[in-house]
C-alpha positions as MATLAB code, in Angstrom:
seq = 'XXXXXXXXXXXXXXXXXXXXXXXXXXXXXXXXXXXXXXXXXXXXXXXXXXXXXXXXXXXXXXXXXXXXX';
ca = [
     -25.470   79.693    8.448;
     -27.987   81.484   10.550;
     -29.536   80.430   13.706;
     -32.754   79.444   12.222;
     -30.862   77.627    9.350;
     -29.069   75.606   11.678;
     -32.226   74.772   13.757;
     -33.681   73.549   10.471;
     -30.586   71.314    9.502;
     -30.308   70.151   12.999;
     -33.707   68.751   13.373;
     -33.644   67.423    9.629;
     -30.709   65.568   10.855;
     -32.071   64.321   14.195;
     -35.042   63.140   12.144;
     -32.781   61.059    9.790;
     -30.975   59.604   12.490;
     -34.196   58.499   14.196;
     -35.296   56.807   11.163;
     -31.913   55.463   10.272;
     -31.833   54.214   13.853;
     -35.428   52.382   13.308;
     -34.298   50.720   10.134;
     -31.174   49.148   12.115;
     -33.512   48.013   14.747;
     -35.725   46.550   11.935;
     -32.887   45.024   10.365;
     -31.752   43.251   13.707;
     -28.667   45.075   12.696;
     -27.030   45.440   16.288;
     -23.746   47.125   15.257;
     -25.811   49.451   13.237;
     -27.912   50.328   16.274;
     -24.846   51.018   18.425;
     -23.568   53.557   15.861;
     -27.093   55.329   14.837;
     -27.513   55.277   18.731;
     -24.079   57.415   19.134;
     -24.772   59.709   16.224;
     -28.426   60.241   17.447;
     -27.197   61.022   21.493;
     -24.674   63.572   19.679;
     -27.510   65.164   17.664;
     -29.634   65.582   20.572;
     -26.628   66.614   23.120;
     -25.775   69.258   20.388;
     -29.778   70.314   20.405;
     -29.571   71.303   24.153;
     -26.613   73.061   24.069;
     -27.967   75.292   21.457;
     -31.702   75.530   22.808;
     -33.372   73.643   19.404;
     -36.250   72.007   19.928;
     -36.212   68.907   18.255;
     -39.498   67.545   19.547;
     -37.551   64.929   21.764;
     -39.247   61.559   21.037;
     -36.513   59.346   22.682;
     -33.684   57.897   20.520;
     -35.903   56.194   18.384;
     -39.526   55.324   17.264;
     -39.717   52.969   20.352;
     -38.237   55.332   22.394;
     -35.422   52.983   23.550;
     -32.010   52.604   22.630;
     -31.983   49.591   21.266;
     -29.263   48.241   22.758;
     -28.735   44.911   23.621;
     -29.212   43.484   27.239;
];
């Protein structure tokens, strides 16, 4: 996989993870929010490590982790 293909795939995975996180928040599924938050954080960390711009918009559309307080 070339670097441009890697970057494209990573951007797609980040977008999908954000969408899944938003859906979990909308459904009020706190377990799924925790899982999706972890997934998104891992992908964003990978993007930083490889200098891939993923249009950082926070963890979800609302920009928060969605974790209960």
